[in-house]
N, CA, C and O of each residue as an XYZ file, in Angstrom:
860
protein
N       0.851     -1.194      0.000
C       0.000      0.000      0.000
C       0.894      1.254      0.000
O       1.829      1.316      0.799
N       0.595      2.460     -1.037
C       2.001      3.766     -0.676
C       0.878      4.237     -0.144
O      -0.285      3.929      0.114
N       1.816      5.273     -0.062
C       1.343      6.628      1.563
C       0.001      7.137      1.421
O      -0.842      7.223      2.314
N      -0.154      7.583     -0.219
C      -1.366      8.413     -0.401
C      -2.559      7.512     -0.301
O      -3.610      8.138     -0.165
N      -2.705      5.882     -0.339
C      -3.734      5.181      0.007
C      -3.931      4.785      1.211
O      -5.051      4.397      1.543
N      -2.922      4.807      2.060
C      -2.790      4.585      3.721
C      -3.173      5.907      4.530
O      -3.533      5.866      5.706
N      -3.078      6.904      3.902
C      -3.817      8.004      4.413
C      -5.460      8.360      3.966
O      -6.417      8.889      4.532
N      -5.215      7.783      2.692
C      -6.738      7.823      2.258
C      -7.932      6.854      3.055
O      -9.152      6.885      3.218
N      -6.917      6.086      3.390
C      -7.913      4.463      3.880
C      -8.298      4.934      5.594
O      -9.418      4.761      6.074
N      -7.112      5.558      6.374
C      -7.755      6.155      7.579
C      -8.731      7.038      8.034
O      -9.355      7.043      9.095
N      -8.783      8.034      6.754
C      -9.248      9.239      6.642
C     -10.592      8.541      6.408
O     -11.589      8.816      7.075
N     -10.578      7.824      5.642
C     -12.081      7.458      5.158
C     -13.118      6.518      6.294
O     -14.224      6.066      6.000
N     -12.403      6.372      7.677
C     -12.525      5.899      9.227
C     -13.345      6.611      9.683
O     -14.323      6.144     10.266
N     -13.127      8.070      9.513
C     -13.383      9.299     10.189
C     -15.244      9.578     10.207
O     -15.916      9.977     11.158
N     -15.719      9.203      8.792
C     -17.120      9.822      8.888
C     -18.197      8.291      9.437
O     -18.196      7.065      9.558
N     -19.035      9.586      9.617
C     -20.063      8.558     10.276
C     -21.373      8.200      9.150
O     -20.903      8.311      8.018
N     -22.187      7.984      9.117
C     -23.340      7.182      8.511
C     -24.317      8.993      8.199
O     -24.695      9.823      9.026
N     -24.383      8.986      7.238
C     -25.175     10.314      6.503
C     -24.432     11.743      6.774
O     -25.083     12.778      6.632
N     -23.111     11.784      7.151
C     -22.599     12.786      6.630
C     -22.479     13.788      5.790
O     -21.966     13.330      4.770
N     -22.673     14.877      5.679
C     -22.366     15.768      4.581
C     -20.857     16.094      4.434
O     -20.422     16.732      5.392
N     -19.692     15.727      3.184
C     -18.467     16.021      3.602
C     -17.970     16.234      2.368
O     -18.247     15.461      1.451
N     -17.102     17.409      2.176
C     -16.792     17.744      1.500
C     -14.660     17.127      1.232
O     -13.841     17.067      2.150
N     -14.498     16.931      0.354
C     -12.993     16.130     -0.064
C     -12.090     16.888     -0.981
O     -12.340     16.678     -2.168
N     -11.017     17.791     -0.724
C     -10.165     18.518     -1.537
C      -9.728     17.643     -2.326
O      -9.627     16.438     -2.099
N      -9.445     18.225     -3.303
C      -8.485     17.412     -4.814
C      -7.098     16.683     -3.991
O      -6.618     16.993     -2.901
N      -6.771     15.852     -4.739
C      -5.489     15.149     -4.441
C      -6.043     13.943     -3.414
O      -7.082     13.335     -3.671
N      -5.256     13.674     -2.251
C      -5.339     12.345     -1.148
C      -6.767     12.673     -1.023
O      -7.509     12.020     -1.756
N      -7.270     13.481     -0.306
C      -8.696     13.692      0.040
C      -9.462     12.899     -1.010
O     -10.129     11.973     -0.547
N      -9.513     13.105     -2.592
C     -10.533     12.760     -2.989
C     -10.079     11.254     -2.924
O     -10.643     10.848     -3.940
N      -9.499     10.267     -2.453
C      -9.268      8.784     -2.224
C      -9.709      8.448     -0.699
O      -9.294      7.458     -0.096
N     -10.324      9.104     -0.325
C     -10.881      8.636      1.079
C     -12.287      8.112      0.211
O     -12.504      6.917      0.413
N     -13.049      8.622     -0.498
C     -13.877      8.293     -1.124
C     -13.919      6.501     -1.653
O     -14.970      5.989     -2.039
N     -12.794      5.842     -1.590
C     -13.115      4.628     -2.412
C     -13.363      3.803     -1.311
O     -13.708      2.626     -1.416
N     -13.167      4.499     -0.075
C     -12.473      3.431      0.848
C     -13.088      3.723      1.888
O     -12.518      3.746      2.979
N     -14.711      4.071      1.688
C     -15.476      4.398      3.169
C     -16.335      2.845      3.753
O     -16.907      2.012      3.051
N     -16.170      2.854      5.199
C     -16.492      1.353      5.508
C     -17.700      0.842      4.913
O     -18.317      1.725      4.318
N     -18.275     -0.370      4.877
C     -19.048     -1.024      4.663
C     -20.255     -0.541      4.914
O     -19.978     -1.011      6.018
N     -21.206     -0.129      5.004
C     -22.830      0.281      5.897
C     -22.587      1.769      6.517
O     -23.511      2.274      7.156
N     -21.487      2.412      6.361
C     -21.596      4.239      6.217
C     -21.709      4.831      4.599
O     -20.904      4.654      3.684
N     -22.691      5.412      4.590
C     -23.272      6.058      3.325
C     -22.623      7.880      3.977
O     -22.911      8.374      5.068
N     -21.832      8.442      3.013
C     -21.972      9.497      3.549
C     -22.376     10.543      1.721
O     -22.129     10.149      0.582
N     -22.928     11.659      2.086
C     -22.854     12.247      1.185
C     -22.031     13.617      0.322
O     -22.219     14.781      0.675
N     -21.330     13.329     -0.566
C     -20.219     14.046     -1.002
C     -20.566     15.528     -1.559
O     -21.277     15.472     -2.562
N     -20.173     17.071     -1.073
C     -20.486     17.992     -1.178
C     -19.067     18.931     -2.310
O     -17.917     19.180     -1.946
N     -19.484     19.144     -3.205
C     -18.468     20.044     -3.790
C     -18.474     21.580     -4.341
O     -19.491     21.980     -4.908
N     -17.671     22.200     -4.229
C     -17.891     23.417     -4.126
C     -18.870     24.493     -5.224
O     -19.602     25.483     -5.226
N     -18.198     23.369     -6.170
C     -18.510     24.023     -7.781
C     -20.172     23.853     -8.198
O     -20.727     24.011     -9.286
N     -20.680     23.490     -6.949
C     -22.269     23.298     -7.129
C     -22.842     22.118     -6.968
O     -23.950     22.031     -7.496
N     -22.251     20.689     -6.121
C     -23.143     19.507     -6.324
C     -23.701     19.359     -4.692
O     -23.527     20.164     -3.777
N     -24.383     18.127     -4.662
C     -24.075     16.968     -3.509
C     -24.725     15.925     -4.160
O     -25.500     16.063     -5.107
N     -24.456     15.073     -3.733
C     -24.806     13.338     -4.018
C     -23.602     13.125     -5.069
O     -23.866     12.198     -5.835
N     -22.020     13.886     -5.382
C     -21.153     12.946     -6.237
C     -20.969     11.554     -6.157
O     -21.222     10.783     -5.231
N     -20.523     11.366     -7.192
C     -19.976      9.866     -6.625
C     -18.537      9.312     -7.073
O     -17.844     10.033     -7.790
N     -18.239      8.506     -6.816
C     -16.315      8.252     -6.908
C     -16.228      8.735     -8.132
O     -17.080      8.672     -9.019
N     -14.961      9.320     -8.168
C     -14.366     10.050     -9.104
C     -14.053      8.461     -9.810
O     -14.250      8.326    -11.018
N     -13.494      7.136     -8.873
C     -13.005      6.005    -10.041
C     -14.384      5.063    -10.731
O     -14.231      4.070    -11.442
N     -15.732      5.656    -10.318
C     -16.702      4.580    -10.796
C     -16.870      5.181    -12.338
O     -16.048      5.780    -13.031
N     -18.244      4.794    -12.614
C     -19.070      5.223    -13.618
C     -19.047      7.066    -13.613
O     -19.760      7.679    -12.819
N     -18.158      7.767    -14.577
C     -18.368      8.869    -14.569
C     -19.193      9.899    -15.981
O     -19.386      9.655    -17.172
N     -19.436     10.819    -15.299
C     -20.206     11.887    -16.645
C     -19.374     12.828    -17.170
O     -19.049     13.634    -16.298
N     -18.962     13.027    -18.085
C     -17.501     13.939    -18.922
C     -18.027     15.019    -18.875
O     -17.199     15.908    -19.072
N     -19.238     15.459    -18.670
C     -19.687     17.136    -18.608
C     -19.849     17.125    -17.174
O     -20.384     18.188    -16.859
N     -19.611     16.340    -16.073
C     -19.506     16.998    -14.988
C     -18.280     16.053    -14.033
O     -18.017     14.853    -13.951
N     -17.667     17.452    -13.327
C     -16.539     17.842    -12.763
C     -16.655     17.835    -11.625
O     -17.805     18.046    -11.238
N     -15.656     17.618    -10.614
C     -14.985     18.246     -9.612
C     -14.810     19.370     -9.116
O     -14.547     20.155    -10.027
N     -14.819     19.927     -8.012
C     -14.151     21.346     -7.793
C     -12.653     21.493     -8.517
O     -12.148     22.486     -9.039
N     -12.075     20.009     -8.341
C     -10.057     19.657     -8.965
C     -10.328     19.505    -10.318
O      -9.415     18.960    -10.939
N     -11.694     19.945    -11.217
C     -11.795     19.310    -12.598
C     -11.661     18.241    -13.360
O     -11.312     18.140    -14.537
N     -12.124     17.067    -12.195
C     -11.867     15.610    -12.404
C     -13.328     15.391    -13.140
O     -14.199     16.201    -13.459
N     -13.256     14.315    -13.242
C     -15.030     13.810    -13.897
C     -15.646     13.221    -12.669
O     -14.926     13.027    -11.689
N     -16.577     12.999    -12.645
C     -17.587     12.250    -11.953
C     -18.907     12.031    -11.873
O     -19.206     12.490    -12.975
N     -19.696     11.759    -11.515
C     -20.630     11.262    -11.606
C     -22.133     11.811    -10.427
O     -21.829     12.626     -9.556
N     -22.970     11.543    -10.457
C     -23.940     12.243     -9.551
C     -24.949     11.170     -9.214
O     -25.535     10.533    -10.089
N     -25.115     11.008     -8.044
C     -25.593      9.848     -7.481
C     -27.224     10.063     -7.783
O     -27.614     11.164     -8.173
N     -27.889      9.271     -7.640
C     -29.521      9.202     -7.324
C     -30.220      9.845     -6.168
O     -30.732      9.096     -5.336
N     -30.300     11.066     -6.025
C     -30.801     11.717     -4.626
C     -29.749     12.871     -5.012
O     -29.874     13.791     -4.203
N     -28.777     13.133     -5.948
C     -28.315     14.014     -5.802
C     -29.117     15.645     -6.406
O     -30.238     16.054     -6.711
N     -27.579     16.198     -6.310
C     -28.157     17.366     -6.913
C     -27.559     18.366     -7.434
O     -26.344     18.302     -7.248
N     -27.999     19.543     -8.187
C     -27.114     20.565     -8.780
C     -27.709     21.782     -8.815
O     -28.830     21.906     -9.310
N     -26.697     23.330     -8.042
C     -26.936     24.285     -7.717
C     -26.115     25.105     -8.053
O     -25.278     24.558     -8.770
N     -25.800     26.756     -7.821
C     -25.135     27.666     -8.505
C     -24.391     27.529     -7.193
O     -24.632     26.740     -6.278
N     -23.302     28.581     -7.288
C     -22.495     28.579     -6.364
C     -22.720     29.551     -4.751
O     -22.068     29.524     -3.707
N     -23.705     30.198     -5.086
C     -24.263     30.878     -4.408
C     -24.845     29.916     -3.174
O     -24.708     30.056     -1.958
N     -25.471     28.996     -3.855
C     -26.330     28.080     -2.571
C     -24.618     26.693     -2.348
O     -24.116     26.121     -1.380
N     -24.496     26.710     -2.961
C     -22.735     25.768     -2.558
C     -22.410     26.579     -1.355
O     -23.178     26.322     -0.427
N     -21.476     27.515     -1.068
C     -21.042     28.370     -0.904
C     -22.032     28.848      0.868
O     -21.516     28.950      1.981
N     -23.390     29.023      0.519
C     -24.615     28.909      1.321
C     -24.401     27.470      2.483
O     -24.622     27.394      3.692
N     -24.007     26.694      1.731
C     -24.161     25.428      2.495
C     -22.915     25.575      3.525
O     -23.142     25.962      4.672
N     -21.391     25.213      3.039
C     -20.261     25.609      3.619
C     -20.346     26.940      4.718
O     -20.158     26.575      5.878
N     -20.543     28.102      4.590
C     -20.898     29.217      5.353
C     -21.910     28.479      6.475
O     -21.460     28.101      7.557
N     -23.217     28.325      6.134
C     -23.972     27.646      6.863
C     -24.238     26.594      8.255
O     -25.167     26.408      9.040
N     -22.633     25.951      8.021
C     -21.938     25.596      8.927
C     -22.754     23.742      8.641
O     -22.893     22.945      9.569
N     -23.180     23.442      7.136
C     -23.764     22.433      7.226
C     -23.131     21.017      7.249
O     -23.673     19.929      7.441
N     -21.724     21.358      6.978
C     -20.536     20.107      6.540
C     -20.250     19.894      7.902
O     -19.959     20.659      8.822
N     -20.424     18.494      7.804
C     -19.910     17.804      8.626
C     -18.654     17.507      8.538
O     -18.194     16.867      9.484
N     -17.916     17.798      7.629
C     -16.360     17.401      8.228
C     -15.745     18.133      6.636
O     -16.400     17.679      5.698
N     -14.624     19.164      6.172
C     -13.506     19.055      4.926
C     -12.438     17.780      5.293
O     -12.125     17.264      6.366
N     -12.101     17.565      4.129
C     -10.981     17.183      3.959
C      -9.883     17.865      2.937
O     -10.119     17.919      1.730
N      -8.669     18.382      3.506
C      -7.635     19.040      2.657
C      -6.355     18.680      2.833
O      -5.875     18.091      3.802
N      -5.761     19.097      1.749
C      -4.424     18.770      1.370
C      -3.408     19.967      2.253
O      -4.095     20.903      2.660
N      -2.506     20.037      2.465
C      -1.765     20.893      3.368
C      -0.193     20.628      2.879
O       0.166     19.492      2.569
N       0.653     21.692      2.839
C       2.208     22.391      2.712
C       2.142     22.772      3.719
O       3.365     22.671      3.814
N       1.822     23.211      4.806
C       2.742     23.194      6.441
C       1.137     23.283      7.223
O       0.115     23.944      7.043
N       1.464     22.508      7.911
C       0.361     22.924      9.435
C       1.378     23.291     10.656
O       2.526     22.911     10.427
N       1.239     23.794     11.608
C       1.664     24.614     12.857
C       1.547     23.706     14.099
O       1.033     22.590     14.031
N       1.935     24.115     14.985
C       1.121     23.729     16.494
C       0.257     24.420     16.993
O      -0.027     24.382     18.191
N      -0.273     25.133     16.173
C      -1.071     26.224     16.410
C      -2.574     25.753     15.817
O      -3.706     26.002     16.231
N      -2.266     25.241     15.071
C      -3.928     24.446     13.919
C      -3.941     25.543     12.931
O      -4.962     26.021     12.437
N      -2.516     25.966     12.638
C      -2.542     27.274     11.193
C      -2.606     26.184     10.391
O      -2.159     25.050     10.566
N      -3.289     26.712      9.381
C      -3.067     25.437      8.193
C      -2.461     26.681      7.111
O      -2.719     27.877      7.243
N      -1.597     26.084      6.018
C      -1.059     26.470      4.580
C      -0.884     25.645      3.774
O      -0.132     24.672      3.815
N      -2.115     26.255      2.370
C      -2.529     24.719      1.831
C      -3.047     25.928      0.019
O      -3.931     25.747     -0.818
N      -2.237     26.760      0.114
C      -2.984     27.037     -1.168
C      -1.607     28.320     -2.273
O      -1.754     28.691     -3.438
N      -0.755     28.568     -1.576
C      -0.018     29.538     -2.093
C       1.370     29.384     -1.887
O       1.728     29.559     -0.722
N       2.526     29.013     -2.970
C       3.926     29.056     -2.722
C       4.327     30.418     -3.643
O       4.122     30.728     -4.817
N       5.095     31.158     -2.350
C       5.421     32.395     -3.731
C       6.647     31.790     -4.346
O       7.495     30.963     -4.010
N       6.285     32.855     -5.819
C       7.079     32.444     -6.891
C       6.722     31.269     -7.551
O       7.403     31.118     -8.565
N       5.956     30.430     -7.369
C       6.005     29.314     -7.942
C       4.367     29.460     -8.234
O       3.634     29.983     -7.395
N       3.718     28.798     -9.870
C       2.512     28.817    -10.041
C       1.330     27.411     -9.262
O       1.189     26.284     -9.737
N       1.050     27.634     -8.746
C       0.018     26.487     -7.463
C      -1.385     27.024     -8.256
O      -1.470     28.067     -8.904
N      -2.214     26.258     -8.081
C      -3.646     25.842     -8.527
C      -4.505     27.280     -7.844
O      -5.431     27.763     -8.495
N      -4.038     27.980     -6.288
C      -4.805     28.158     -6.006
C      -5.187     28.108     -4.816
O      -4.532     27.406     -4.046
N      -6.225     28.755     -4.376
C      -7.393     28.493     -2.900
C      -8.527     27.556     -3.327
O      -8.952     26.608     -2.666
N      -8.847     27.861     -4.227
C     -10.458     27.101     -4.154
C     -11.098     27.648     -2.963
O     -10.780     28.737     -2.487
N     -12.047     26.847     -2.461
C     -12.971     27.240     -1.713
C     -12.580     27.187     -0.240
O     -13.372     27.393      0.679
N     -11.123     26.854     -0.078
C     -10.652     26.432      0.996
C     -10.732     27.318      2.382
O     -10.848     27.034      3.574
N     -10.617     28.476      1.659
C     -10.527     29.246      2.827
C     -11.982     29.634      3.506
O     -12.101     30.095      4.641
N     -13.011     29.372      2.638
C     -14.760     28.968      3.733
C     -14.774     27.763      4.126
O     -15.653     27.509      4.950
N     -13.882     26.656      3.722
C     -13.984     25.536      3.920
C     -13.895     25.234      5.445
O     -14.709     24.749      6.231
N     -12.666     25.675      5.581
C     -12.009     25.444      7.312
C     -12.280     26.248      8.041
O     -11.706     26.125      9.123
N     -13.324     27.573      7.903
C     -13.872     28.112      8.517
C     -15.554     27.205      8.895
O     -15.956     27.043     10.047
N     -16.136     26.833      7.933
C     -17.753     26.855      7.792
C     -17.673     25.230      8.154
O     -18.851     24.891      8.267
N     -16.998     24.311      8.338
C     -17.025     22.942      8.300
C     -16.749     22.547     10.204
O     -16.102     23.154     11.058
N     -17.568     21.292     10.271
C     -17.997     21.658     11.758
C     -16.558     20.693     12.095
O     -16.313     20.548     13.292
N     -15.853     20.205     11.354
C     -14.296     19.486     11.438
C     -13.850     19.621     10.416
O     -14.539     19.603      9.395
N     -12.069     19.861     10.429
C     -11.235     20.455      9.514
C     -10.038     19.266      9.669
O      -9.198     19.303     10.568
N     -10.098     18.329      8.759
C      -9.151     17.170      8.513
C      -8.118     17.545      7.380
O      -8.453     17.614      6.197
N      -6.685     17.810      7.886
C      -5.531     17.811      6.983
C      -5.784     16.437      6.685
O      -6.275     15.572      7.410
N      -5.217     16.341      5.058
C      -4.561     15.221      4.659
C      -3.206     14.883      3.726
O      -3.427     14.791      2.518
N      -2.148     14.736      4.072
C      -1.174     14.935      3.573
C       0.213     14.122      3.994
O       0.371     13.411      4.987
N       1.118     14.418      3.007
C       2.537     13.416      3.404
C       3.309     13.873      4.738
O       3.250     15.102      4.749
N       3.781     13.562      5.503
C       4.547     14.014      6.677
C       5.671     14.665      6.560
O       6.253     15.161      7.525
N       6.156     14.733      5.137
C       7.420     15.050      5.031
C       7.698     15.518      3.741
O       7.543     14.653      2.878
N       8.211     17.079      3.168
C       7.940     17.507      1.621
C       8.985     16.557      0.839
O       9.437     15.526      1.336
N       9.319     17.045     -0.478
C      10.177     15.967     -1.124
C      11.092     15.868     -0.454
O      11.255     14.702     -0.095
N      12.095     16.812      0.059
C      13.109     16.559      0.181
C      13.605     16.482      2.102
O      14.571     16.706      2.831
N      12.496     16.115      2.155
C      12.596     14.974      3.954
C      12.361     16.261      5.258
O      12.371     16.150      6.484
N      12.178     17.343      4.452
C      11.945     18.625      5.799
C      10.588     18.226      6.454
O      10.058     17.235      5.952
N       9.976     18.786      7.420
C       9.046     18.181      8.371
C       8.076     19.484      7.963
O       8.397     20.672      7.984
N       6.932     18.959      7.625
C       5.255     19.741      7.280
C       4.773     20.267      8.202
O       4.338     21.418      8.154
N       4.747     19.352      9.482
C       4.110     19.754     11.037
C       5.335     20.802     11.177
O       6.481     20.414     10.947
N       5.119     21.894     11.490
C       5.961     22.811     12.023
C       5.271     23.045     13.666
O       4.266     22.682     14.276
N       6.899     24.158     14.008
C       6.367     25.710     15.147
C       5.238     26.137     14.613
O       4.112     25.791     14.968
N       5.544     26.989     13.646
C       5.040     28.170     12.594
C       5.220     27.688     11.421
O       6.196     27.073     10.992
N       3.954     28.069     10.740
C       3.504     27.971      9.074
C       4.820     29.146      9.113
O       5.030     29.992      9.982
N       5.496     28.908      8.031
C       5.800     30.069      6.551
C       5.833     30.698      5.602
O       6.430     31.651      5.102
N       4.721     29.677      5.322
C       3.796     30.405      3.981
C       2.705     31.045      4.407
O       2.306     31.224      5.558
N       2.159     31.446      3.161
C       0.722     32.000      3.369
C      -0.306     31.381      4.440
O      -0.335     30.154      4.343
N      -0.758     31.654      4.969
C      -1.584     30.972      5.214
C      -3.202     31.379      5.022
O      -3.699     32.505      4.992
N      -3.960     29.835      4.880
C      -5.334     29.364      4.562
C      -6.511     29.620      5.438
O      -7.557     30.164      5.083
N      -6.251     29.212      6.499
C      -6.748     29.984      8.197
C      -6.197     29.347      9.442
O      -5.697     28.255      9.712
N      -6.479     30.439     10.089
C      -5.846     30.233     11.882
C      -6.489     29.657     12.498
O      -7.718     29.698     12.542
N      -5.522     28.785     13.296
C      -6.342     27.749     14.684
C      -7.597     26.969     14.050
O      -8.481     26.563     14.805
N      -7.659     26.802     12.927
C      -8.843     25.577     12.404
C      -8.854     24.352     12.574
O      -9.726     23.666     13.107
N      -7.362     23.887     11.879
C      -7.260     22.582     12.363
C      -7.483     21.642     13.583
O      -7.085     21.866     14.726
N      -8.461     20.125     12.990
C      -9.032     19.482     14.094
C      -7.987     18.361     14.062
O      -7.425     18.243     15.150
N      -7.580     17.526     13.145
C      -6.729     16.775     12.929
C      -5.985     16.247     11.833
O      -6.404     16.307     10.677
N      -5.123     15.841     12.087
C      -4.167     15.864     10.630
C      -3.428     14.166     10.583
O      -2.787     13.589     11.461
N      -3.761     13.773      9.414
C      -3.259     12.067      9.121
C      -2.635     12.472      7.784
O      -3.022     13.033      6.759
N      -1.022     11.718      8.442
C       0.080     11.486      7.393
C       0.371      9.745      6.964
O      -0.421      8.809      7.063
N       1.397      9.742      6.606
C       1.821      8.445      6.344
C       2.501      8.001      7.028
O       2.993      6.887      6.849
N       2.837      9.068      8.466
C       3.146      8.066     10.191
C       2.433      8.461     10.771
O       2.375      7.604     11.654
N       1.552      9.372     11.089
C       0.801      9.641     12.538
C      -0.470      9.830     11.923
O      -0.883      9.809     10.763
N      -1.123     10.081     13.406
C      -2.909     11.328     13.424
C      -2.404     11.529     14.300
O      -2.069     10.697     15.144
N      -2.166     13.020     14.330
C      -2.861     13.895     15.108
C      -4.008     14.981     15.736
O      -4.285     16.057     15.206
N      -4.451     14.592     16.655
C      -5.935     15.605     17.600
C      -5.110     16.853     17.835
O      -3.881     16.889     17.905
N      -6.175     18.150     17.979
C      -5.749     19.457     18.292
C      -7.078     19.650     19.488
O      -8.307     19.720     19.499
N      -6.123     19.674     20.272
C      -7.466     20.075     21.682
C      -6.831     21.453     22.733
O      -6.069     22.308     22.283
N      -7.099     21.442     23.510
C      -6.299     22.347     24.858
C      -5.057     21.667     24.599
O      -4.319     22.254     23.808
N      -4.781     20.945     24.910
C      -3.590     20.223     24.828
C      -2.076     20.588     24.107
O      -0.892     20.415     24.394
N      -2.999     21.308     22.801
C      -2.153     21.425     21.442
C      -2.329     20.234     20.422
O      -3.285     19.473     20.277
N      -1.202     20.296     19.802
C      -1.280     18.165     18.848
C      -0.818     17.833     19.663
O       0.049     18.200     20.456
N      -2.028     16.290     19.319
C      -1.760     15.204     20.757
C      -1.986     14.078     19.775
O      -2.882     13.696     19.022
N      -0.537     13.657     20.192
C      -0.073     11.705     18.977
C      -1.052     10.670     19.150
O      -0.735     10.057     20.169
N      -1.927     10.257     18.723
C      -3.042      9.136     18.815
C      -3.271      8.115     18.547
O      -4.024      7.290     19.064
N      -2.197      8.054     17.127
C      -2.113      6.820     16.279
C      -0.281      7.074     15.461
O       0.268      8.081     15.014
N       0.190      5.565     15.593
C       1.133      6.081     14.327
C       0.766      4.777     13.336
O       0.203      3.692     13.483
N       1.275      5.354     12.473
C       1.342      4.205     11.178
C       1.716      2.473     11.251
O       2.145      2.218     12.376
N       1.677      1.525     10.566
C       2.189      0.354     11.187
C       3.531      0.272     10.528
O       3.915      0.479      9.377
N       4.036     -0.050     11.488
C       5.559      0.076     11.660
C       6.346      1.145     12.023
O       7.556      0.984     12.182
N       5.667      2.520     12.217
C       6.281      3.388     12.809
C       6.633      3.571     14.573
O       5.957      3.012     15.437
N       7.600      4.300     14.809
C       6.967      4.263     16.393
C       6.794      5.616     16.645
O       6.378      6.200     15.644
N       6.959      6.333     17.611
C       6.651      7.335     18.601
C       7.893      8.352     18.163
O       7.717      9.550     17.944
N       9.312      7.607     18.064
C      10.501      8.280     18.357
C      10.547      8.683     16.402
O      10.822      9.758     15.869
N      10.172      7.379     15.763
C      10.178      7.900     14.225
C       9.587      9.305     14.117
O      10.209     10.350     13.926
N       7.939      9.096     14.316
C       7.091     11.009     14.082
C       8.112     12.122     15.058
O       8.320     13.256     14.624
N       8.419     11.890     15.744
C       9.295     12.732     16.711
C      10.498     13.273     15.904
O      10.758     14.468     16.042
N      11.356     12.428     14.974
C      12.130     12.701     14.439
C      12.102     13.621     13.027
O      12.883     14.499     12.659
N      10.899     13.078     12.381
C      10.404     14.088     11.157
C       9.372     15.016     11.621
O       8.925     15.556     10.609
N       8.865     15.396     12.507
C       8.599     16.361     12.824
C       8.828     17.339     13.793
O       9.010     16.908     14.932
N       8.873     18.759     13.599
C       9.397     20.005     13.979
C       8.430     20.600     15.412
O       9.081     20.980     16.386
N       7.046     20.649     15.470
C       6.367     20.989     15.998
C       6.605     20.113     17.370
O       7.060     18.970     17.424
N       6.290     20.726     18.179
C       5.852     20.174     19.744
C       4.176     19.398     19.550
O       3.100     19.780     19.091
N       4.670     18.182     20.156
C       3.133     17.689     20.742
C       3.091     16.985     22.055
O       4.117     17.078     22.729
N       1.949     16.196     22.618
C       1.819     15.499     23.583
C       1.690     13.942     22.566
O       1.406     13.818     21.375
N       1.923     13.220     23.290
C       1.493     11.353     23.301
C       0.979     10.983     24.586
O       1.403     11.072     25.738
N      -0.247     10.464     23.948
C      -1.396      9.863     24.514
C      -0.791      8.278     24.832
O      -0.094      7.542     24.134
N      -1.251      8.132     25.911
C      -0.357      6.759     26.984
C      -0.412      5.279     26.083
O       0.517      4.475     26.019
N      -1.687      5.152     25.442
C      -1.828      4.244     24.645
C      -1.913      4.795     23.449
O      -3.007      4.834     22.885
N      -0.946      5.237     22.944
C      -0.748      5.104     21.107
C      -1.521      3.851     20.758
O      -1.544      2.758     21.323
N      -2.371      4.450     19.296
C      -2.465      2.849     18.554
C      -1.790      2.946     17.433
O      -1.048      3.830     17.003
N      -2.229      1.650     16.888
C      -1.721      1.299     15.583
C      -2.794      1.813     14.914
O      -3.954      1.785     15.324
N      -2.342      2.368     13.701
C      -3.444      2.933     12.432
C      -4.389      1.605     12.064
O      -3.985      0.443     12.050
N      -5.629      2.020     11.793
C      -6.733      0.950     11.657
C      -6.802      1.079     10.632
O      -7.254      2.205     10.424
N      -6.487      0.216      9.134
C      -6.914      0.911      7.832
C      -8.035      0.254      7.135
O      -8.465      0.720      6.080
């Protein structure tokens, strides 16, 4: 299994049975293949839907993604302008984002949409996202290409919004953001305690019984 399906497969742990949840382009939209058995949740995207359906099933070539992927629109779904999208997110109706992230903090800063100098896709809707969503799930690699640590002190880039982040799953840990700060909950299988410690920069707590990732 590589990283981006071992994060996808935990992430997709997270929702419960009739969810409304919205899934950023990249790892996020692979939590989608891999939601348990008898949880139905329903997929919200920015660009005007709900009821999508996997980007890998049966798809419709005239309709898209917020990431401009294809997909498909379930039976019960539906299609709206961006005004009532937009309505929903604000609204505070999502039950949970999922996003991609270039540095999170110990702070729950997330930076997930802007490298200067370099051309990036973008915000998208991200920045109502992690405001209007009643949980804000990073999803991302633990470590950029070249082995520096994502979890920081302090973001250095731009950042997406402050103190949002609820929890964040890499390809060694989850981490919770409570009073506490990040608090270690799970690591990967085969990782330990002293591995996430080592690639990452940020301060956290560990919880007495670490588990093993459930995938």
């Amino acid at each position: 299994m590589d990283s981006k399906e071992l994060i996808a497969r935990r992430i997709a742990r997270e929702f419960a049975d009739g969810d409304l949840v919205n899934l950023g382009i990249g790892i996020p939209t692979l939590a989608a293949d891999h939601i348990p058995a008898g949880v139905h949740i329903i997929l919200h995207s920015e660009n005007g839907f709900v009821g999508l359906g996997s980007a890998n099933g049966a798809t419709d070539p005239d309709t898209t993604n917020a990431g401009g992927k294809p997909v498909s629109i379930l039976p019960g779904g539906a299609v709206f302008d961006s005004a009532m999208s937009f309505a929903i997110i604000r609204g505070g109706h999502l039950a949970a984002t999922v996003l991609g992230g270039l540095e999170v903090d110990e702070e729950g800063n997330l930076a997930n949409w802007m490298v200067p100098g370099k051309i990036v896709p973008g915000m998208g809707g991200a920045m109502d996202l992690v405001v209007g969503a009643k949980r804000v799930i990073v999803a991302m690699e633990h470590t950029a290409k070249d082995g520096s640590p994502k979890i920081l002190k302090k973001c250095s880039l731009p950042l997406t919004a402050k103190q949002e982040v609820d929890m964040i799953v890499t390809n060694l840990a989850v981490f919770v953001r409570d009073e506490r700060g990040l608090v270690l909950t799970e690591t990967a299988p085969g990782v330990t305690v002293a591995d996430v410690r080592a690639a990452t920069e940020a301060a956290f707590t560990v919880v007495p019984d670490v588990k093993e990732m459930v995938l």
